[in-house]
Amino acid sequence: MVAVPSLFSLRHLLVLSLALNVSLILRALYHERGEDNKWWFCFKKKMMEDAESCFTTSSTASLHNSTREKVIDLDHGDPIMYERFWRQMGDKTTITIPGWQSMSYLSDGSNICWFLEAEFATEVVRLHKVVGNAVTEGRHIVVGTGSSQLILAALYALSSPDAAEPISVVSAVPYYSSYPSMADYQKSGLYQWAGDAENFDKEGPYIELVTSPNNPDGYRRKSMVNRNQGLLIHDLAYYWPQYTPISSPSDHDLTLFTASKTTGHAGMRIGWALVRDKEVAKKMTKFIELNTIGVSKDSQLRAAKVLKAVSESCGEENHKNGESFFKYSYNLMAQRWKQLREVVDAGDMFTIPQFSPAFCTFFGKETEPQPAFVWLKCEGDIEDCETFLRGHKIITRSGTQFGASPKYVRISMLDTDETFIQFIERLSAIQERE
Amino acid sequence: MVAVPSLFSLRHLLVLSLALNVSLILRALYHERGEDNKWWFCFKKKMMEDAESCFTTSSTASLHNSTREKVIDLDHGDPIMYERFWRQMGDKTTITIPGWQSMSYLSDGSNICWFLEAEFATEVVRLHKVVGNAVTEGRHIVVGTGSSQLILAALYALSSPDAAEPISVVSAVPYYSSYPSMADYQKSGLYQWAGDAENFDKEGPYIELVTSPNNPDGYRRKSMVNRNQGLLIHDLAYYWPQYTPISSPSDHDLTLFTASKTTGHAGMRIGWALVRDKEVAKKMTKFIELNTIGVSKDSQLRAAKVLKAVSESCGEENHKNGESFFKYSYNLMAQRWKQLREVVDAGDMFTIPQFSPAFCTFFGKETEPQPAFVWLKCEGDIEDCETFLRGHKIITRSGTQFGASPKYVRISMLDTDETFIQFIERLSAIQERE
């Protein structure tokens, strides 16, 4: 909460209150008439200036902001945008679990991944077949408590306990902000964060995290180091049709996916790995056994139901009727990116990535990438984009956390409609004001 | 599967088949008449000797065993014994989760443990109050993917990244068999397994895991090292009325519990920590954030419902009517321990721990400890109890895995009724035979 400074008088409060009243009345009018928002922002700016002139201490600015502007937190990639779709689906993905079900630790003792629910595995294979984004033949499925656990399991499985030193873990800048701390927080003697893959020139084995489409910038990626002794982990959390054109089924040694980004069910904490090598799958399973003795069965069962509904929604008929989950989410993302580009292009303060369209085998047409995050750059004199936007109550993640320049920030595109609209308005207002 | 040796003739098979027929007929008679099983075992032994004499190769012994005896696997502590109770409860603990619910990563941003479901926290506090086994006032609750994740989170939280060397992690022999590998599998520079707490004499800080009642032997425990710089993790997974008398509410700095052992829902993977120090709770939360970005919401909601049902079943009326979960499970455990003691006492091959009764504040009367595992000792010439029992197709966990002598094994007491009866019969048969 923002602390209330003790320095302002009744006069200050009155001016602020009047400004707010006028602001709210005009806001209502603007909404009713659907007028162009330029006039609105001009008026608001004038009112703000008048209100600001009443205050003499810098600490009162925060009061002023808090009265007028809500904090818009787009730091995390919480995918709550999809909630509306699942509400529309009604009972189709409602899961009922009786109290006596799924009590055992064990799911299938004959499977390498002994805690993998067969139903969930079936739906994973089915969905990849429907979407065409991954080869599942000849792969072992390892389920994880989200793909985070699977990244750690993969680092463990690909490193050797007998090595003279920890194996280097690299990823190209800008890399997912959690990779360095995930690799280093345990101070493991097995593996160690070694930074940007593009500048990596150490001899010997290494693990490269290839995130494609990339978090934060949304570009498609391949391995950067490309040497003999490289072990690759393909983090394909965003390789789904709503985010990027599906060009062909991914066909790597170790590939990770997660329900959080596929369907928006982050609270389930369910991810899966497609693993070619049996011994690697065994070691990943061992990691999860020592880490959490398996993965919630309730969430695996729920995930199975949700993935099944997604596959079924992609059936010919649903697809045509616009009920396909991917069509719905693709359209929503397209609309958001369009709105964002319009606002950004209206000024010269910010720039965002440009993507080339490509043929998407899933939609059977050319589509454009529309990532789950915007990798936004503050142009001109603004050196610290995160601090600048924070000043305008937009919480983002600084480029420095991705190994990049502070001129960049990562912003989530997956929040609610309400928050997204507020964000677009705020961005527009900033461009008008500054 | 057991390979079928090619060396035996039709004659061998016929003798075996006849022995099996007679054995089955007498078995049926015995069951009908409910006769003393001594006669039965004598007869069976004779038949077995006759059958054995037909075979000349050692490999045929396995065929002989596989025909007659099923493998009884009591290595793991899978608590499936409780399934029957939950079936009897009907719909009371059935959970229904709509597809659009609990999608966000976040549960409560204002809580230190931001992924903790409020409903679950409420039921944890309530259950501890009902049972009287833990002080929850002035404690932060941290939820984990089972208590395994919380043990690792606690090791992380109690160690210092700036320390010159990893902090020692100790526990008194016999200790939980997973502790050494959990502490060492990441080759962490933060903490390191240092073995038996009783022999620990290194200067400086250390972490002691105090498991009470202890896994594997069921005895109540206190810290063994008892020095100034000791940081304690109290693993109280079995401090519930069905396993041990509740003497008073536990009141430690860091205490762990798990649904797996409380209610038998191992497949949910839900554990919780009661943490006195705010900074420790924060660091544990950070660990889980980096490890799995939170804990399945589905399972937290289900756990809330199950814990609530347990608390409600302990109400005055239910308690008297014998419907209380703890009364049910206490009686079941009492019956199993009685049967086990009878079989063990009938011979001199095995010994098991003896416990003193104590007043249980929950039941309001004196009760006896009846642990979730038997810590069984092979007496006499049997030096390797695990191998010996494996020869009789009983799979147990060797004492060596608990830092103890191979004369000991740990055996789960929480399997199904069917498996438990088979185990008791097999143990009895071994004593008769040998």
PDB file of N, CA and C in Angstrom, chain A residues 325-370:
ATOM      1  N   PHE A 325     -10.183 -24.259 -29.661  1.00  0.00           N
ATOM      2  CA  PHE A 325      -9.430 -23.499 -28.662  1.00  0.00           C
ATOM      3  C   PHE A 325      -8.348 -22.659 -29.313  1.00  0.00           C
ATOM      4  N   PHE A 326      -7.649 -23.243 -30.280  1.00  0.00           N
ATOM      5  CA  PHE A 326      -6.528 -22.511 -30.887  1.00  0.00           C
ATOM      6  C   PHE A 326      -7.018 -21.360 -31.773  1.00  0.00           C
ATOM      7  N   LYS A 327      -8.165 -21.556 -32.419  1.00  0.00           N
ATOM      8  CA  LYS A 327      -8.720 -20.484 -33.239  1.00  0.00           C
ATOM      9  C   LYS A 327      -9.125 -19.311 -32.329  1.00  0.00           C
ATOM     10  N   TYR A 328      -9.789 -19.674 -31.225  1.00  0.00           N
ATOM     11  CA  TYR A 328     -10.208 -18.662 -30.257  1.00  0.00           C
ATOM     12  C   TYR A 328      -8.998 -17.882 -29.740  1.00  0.00           C
ATOM     13  N   SER A 329      -7.995 -18.624 -29.294  1.00  0.00           N
ATOM     14  CA  SER A 329      -6.847 -17.958 -28.669  1.00  0.00           C
ATOM     15  C   SER A 329      -5.992 -17.238 -29.717  1.00  0.00           C
ATOM     16  N   TYR A 330      -5.954 -17.799 -30.925  1.00  0.00           N
ATOM     17  CA  TYR A 330      -5.222 -17.121 -32.006  1.00  0.00           C
ATOM     18  C   TYR A 330      -5.873 -15.763 -32.293  1.00  0.00           C
ATOM     19  N   ASN A 331      -7.172 -15.758 -32.402  1.00  0.00           N
ATOM     20  CA  ASN A 331      -7.891 -14.508 -32.707  1.00  0.00           C
ATOM     21  C   ASN A 331      -7.715 -13.472 -31.609  1.00  0.00           C
ATOM     22  N   LEU A 332      -7.750 -13.943 -30.380  1.00  0.00           N
ATOM     23  CA  LEU A 332      -7.576 -13.038 -29.247  1.00  0.00           C
ATOM     24  C   LEU A 332      -6.171 -12.423 -29.261  1.00  0.00           C
ATOM     25  N   MET A 333      -5.182 -13.254 -29.515  1.00  0.00           N
ATOM     26  CA  MET A 333      -3.800 -12.763 -29.565  1.00  0.00           C
ATOM     27  C   MET A 333      -3.633 -11.800 -30.741  1.00  0.00           C
ATOM     28  N   ALA A 334      -4.251 -12.138 -31.861  1.00  0.00           N
ATOM     29  CA  ALA A 334      -4.137 -11.293 -33.065  1.00  0.00           C
ATOM     30  C   ALA A 334      -4.692  -9.901 -32.776  1.00  0.00           C
ATOM     31  N   GLN A 335      -5.847  -9.883 -32.121  1.00  0.00           N
ATOM     32  CA  GLN A 335      -6.498  -8.625 -31.767  1.00  0.00           C
ATOM     33  C   GLN A 335      -5.605  -7.791 -30.828  1.00  0.00           C
ATOM     34  N   ARG A 336      -5.040  -8.457 -29.838  1.00  0.00           N
ATOM     35  CA  ARG A 336      -4.184  -7.748 -28.875  1.00  0.00           C
ATOM     36  C   ARG A 336      -2.929  -7.171 -29.550  1.00  0.00           C
ATOM     37  N   TRP A 337      -2.311  -7.993 -30.403  1.00  0.00           N
ATOM     38  CA  TRP A 337      -1.094  -7.520 -31.074  1.00  0.00           C
ATOM     39  C   TRP A 337      -1.419  -6.358 -32.017  1.00  0.00           C
ATOM     40  N   LYS A 338      -2.578  -6.414 -32.616  1.00  0.00           N
ATOM     41  CA  LYS A 338      -2.995  -5.334 -33.516  1.00  0.00           C
ATOM     42  C   LYS A 338      -3.138  -4.031 -32.711  1.00  0.00           C
ATOM     43  N   GLN A 339      -3.849  -4.127 -31.592  1.00  0.00           N
ATOM     44  CA  GLN A 339      -4.048  -2.957 -30.737  1.00  0.00           C
ATOM     45  C   GLN A 339      -2.713  -2.397 -30.248  1.00  0.00           C
ATOM     46  N   LEU A 340      -1.838  -3.324 -29.853  1.00  0.00           N
ATOM     47  CA  LEU A 340      -0.538  -2.915 -29.339  1.00  0.00           C
ATOM     48  C   LEU A 340       0.263  -2.200 -30.428  1.00  0.00           C
ATOM     49  N   ARG A 341       0.281  -2.789 -31.614  1.00  0.00           N
ATOM     50  CA  ARG A 341       1.056  -2.174 -32.717  1.00  0.00           C
ATOM     51  C   ARG A 341       0.519  -0.780 -33.057  1.00  0.00           C
ATOM     52  N   GLU A 342      -0.785  -0.646 -33.008  1.00  0.00           N
ATOM     53  CA  GLU A 342      -1.387   0.660 -33.305  1.00  0.00           C
ATOM     54  C   GLU A 342      -0.911   1.726 -32.321  1.00  0.00           C
ATOM     55  N   VAL A 343      -0.936   1.367 -31.055  1.00  0.00           N
ATOM     56  CA  VAL A 343      -0.519   2.328 -30.025  1.00  0.00           C
ATOM     57  C   VAL A 343       0.968   2.640 -30.137  1.00  0.00           C
ATOM     58  N   VAL A 344       1.770   1.600 -30.306  1.00  0.00           N
ATOM     59  CA  VAL A 344       3.221   1.797 -30.378  1.00  0.00           C
ATOM     60  C   VAL A 344       3.585   2.627 -31.624  1.00  0.00           C
ATOM     61  N   ASP A 345       2.927   2.308 -32.749  1.00  0.00           N
ATOM     62  CA  ASP A 345       3.241   3.005 -34.003  1.00  0.00           C
ATOM     63  C   ASP A 345       2.780   4.465 -34.005  1.00  0.00           C
ATOM     64  N   ALA A 346       1.847   4.787 -33.108  1.00  0.00           N
ATOM     65  CA  ALA A 346       1.315   6.155 -33.051  1.00  0.00           C
ATOM     66  C   ALA A 346       2.338   7.149 -32.500  1.00  0.00           C
ATOM     67  N   GLY A 347       3.360   6.628 -31.845  1.00  0.00           N
ATOM     68  CA  GLY A 347       4.388   7.505 -31.291  1.00  0.00           C
ATOM     69  C   GLY A 347       5.770   7.008 -31.683  1.00  0.00           C
ATOM     70  N   ASP A 348       6.808   7.629 -31.091  1.00  0.00           N
ATOM     71  CA  ASP A 348       8.149   7.128 -31.399  1.00  0.00           C
ATOM     72  C   ASP A 348       8.936   6.803 -30.130  1.00  0.00           C
ATOM     73  N   MET A 349       8.188   6.644 -29.024  1.00  0.00           N
ATOM     74  CA  MET A 349       8.853   6.337 -27.746  1.00  0.00           C
ATOM     75  C   MET A 349       9.254   4.878 -27.634  1.00  0.00           C
ATOM     76  N   PHE A 350       8.450   4.015 -28.201  1.00  0.00           N
ATOM     77  CA  PHE A 350       8.657   2.565 -28.026  1.00  0.00           C
ATOM     78  C   PHE A 350       8.796   1.861 -29.380  1.00  0.00           C
ATOM     79  N   THR A 351       9.532   0.770 -29.376  1.00  0.00           N
ATOM     80  CA  THR A 351       9.506  -0.130 -30.545  1.00  0.00           C
ATOM     81  C   THR A 351       9.304  -1.558 -30.047  1.00  0.00           C
ATOM     82  N   ILE A 352       8.729  -2.374 -30.917  1.00  0.00           N
ATOM     83  CA  ILE A 352       8.496  -3.797 -30.579  1.00  0.00           C
ATOM     84  C   ILE A 352       8.961  -4.647 -31.757  1.00  0.00           C
ATOM     85  N   PRO A 353       9.210  -5.972 -31.520  1.00  0.00           N
ATOM     86  CA  PRO A 353       9.754  -6.810 -32.607  1.00  0.00           C
ATOM     87  C   PRO A 353       8.824  -6.865 -33.821  1.00  0.00           C
ATOM     88  N   GLN A 354       9.438  -7.024 -34.974  1.00  0.00           N
ATOM     89  CA  GLN A 354       8.695  -7.239 -36.214  1.00  0.00           C
ATOM     90  C   GLN A 354       8.900  -8.692 -36.608  1.00  0.00           C
ATOM     91  N   PHE A 355       7.851  -9.350 -37.023  1.00  0.00           N
ATOM     92  CA  PHE A 355       7.961 -10.768 -37.400  1.00  0.00           C
ATOM     93  C   PHE A 355       7.514 -10.973 -38.840  1.00  0.00           C
ATOM     94  N   SER A 356       8.091 -12.002 -39.448  1.00  0.00           N
ATOM     95  CA  SER A 356       7.635 -12.359 -40.805  1.00  0.00           C
ATOM     96  C   SER A 356       6.564 -13.426 -40.696  1.00  0.00           C
ATOM     97  N   PRO A 357       5.516 -13.307 -41.514  1.00  0.00           N
ATOM     98  CA  PRO A 357       4.507 -14.371 -41.509  1.00  0.00           C
ATOM     99  C   PRO A 357       5.092 -15.642 -42.140  1.00  0.00           C
ATOM    100  N   ALA A 358       4.487 -16.780 -41.789  1.00  0.00           N
ATOM    101  CA  ALA A 358       4.947 -18.067 -42.359  1.00  0.00           C
ATOM    102  C   ALA A 358       3.746 -18.995 -42.441  1.00  0.00           C
ATOM    103  N   PHE A 359       3.907 -20.065 -43.214  1.00  0.00           N
ATOM    104  CA  PHE A 359       2.785 -20.991 -43.372  1.00  0.00           C
ATOM    105  C   PHE A 359       2.624 -21.836 -42.100  1.00  0.00           C
ATOM    106  N   CYS A 360       1.391 -21.874 -41.600  1.00  0.00           N
ATOM    107  CA  CYS A 360       1.107 -22.682 -40.400  1.00  0.00           C
ATOM    108  C   CYS A 360       0.358 -23.945 -40.834  1.00  0.00           C
ATOM    109  N   THR A 361       0.978 -25.086 -40.600  1.00  0.00           N
ATOM    110  CA  THR A 361       0.358 -26.355 -41.046  1.00  0.00           C
ATOM    111  C   THR A 361      -0.933 -26.630 -40.282  1.00  0.00           C
ATOM    112  N   PHE A 362      -1.045 -26.118 -39.084  1.00  0.00           N
ATOM    113  CA  PHE A 362      -2.254 -26.362 -38.293  1.00  0.00           C
ATOM    114  C   PHE A 362      -3.450 -25.593 -38.870  1.00  0.00           C
ATOM    115  N   PHE A 363      -3.249 -24.303 -39.124  1.00  0.00           N
ATOM    116  CA  PHE A 363      -4.358 -23.505 -39.659  1.00  0.00           C
ATOM    117  C   PHE A 363      -4.477 -23.642 -41.179  1.00  0.00           C
ATOM    118  N   GLY A 364      -3.431 -24.213 -41.791  1.00  0.00           N
ATOM    119  CA  GLY A 364      -3.453 -24.392 -43.240  1.00  0.00           C
ATOM    120  C   GLY A 364      -3.400 -23.073 -43.989  1.00  0.00           C
ATOM    121  N   LYS A 365      -2.777 -22.081 -43.396  1.00  0.00           N
ATOM    122  CA  LYS A 365      -2.632 -20.768 -44.043  1.00  0.00           C
ATOM    123  C   LYS A 365      -1.445 -20.026 -43.427  1.00  0.00           C
ATOM    124  N   GLU A 366      -1.100 -18.919 -44.042  1.00  0.00           N
ATOM    125  CA  GLU A 366      -0.015 -18.113 -43.519  1.00  0.00           C
ATOM    126  C   GLU A 366      -0.485 -17.368 -42.256  1.00  0.00           C
ATOM    127  N   THR A 367       0.296 -17.450 -41.200  1.00  0.00           N
ATOM    128  CA  THR A 367      -0.051 -16.688 -39.986  1.00  0.00           C
ATOM    129  C   THR A 367       1.180 -15.926 -39.507  1.00  0.00           C
ATOM    130  N   GLU A 368       0.931 -15.011 -38.577  1.00  0.00           N
ATOM    131  CA  GLU A 368       2.039 -14.210 -38.081  1.00  0.00           C
ATOM    132  C   GLU A 368       2.338 -14.572 -36.625  1.00  0.00           C
ATOM    133  N   PRO A 369       3.594 -14.548 -36.232  1.00  0.00           N
ATOM    134  CA  PRO A 369       3.880 -14.786 -34.809  1.00  0.00           C
ATOM    135  C   PRO A 369       3.240 -13.696 -33.959  1.00  0.00           C
ATOM    136  N   GLN A 370       2.694 -14.094 -32.853  1.00  0.00           N
ATOM    137  CA  GLN A 370       2.064 -13.151 -31.909  1.00  0.00           C
ATOM    138  C   GLN A 370       2.346 -13.686 -30.505  1.00  0.00           C
TER     139      GLN A 370
END
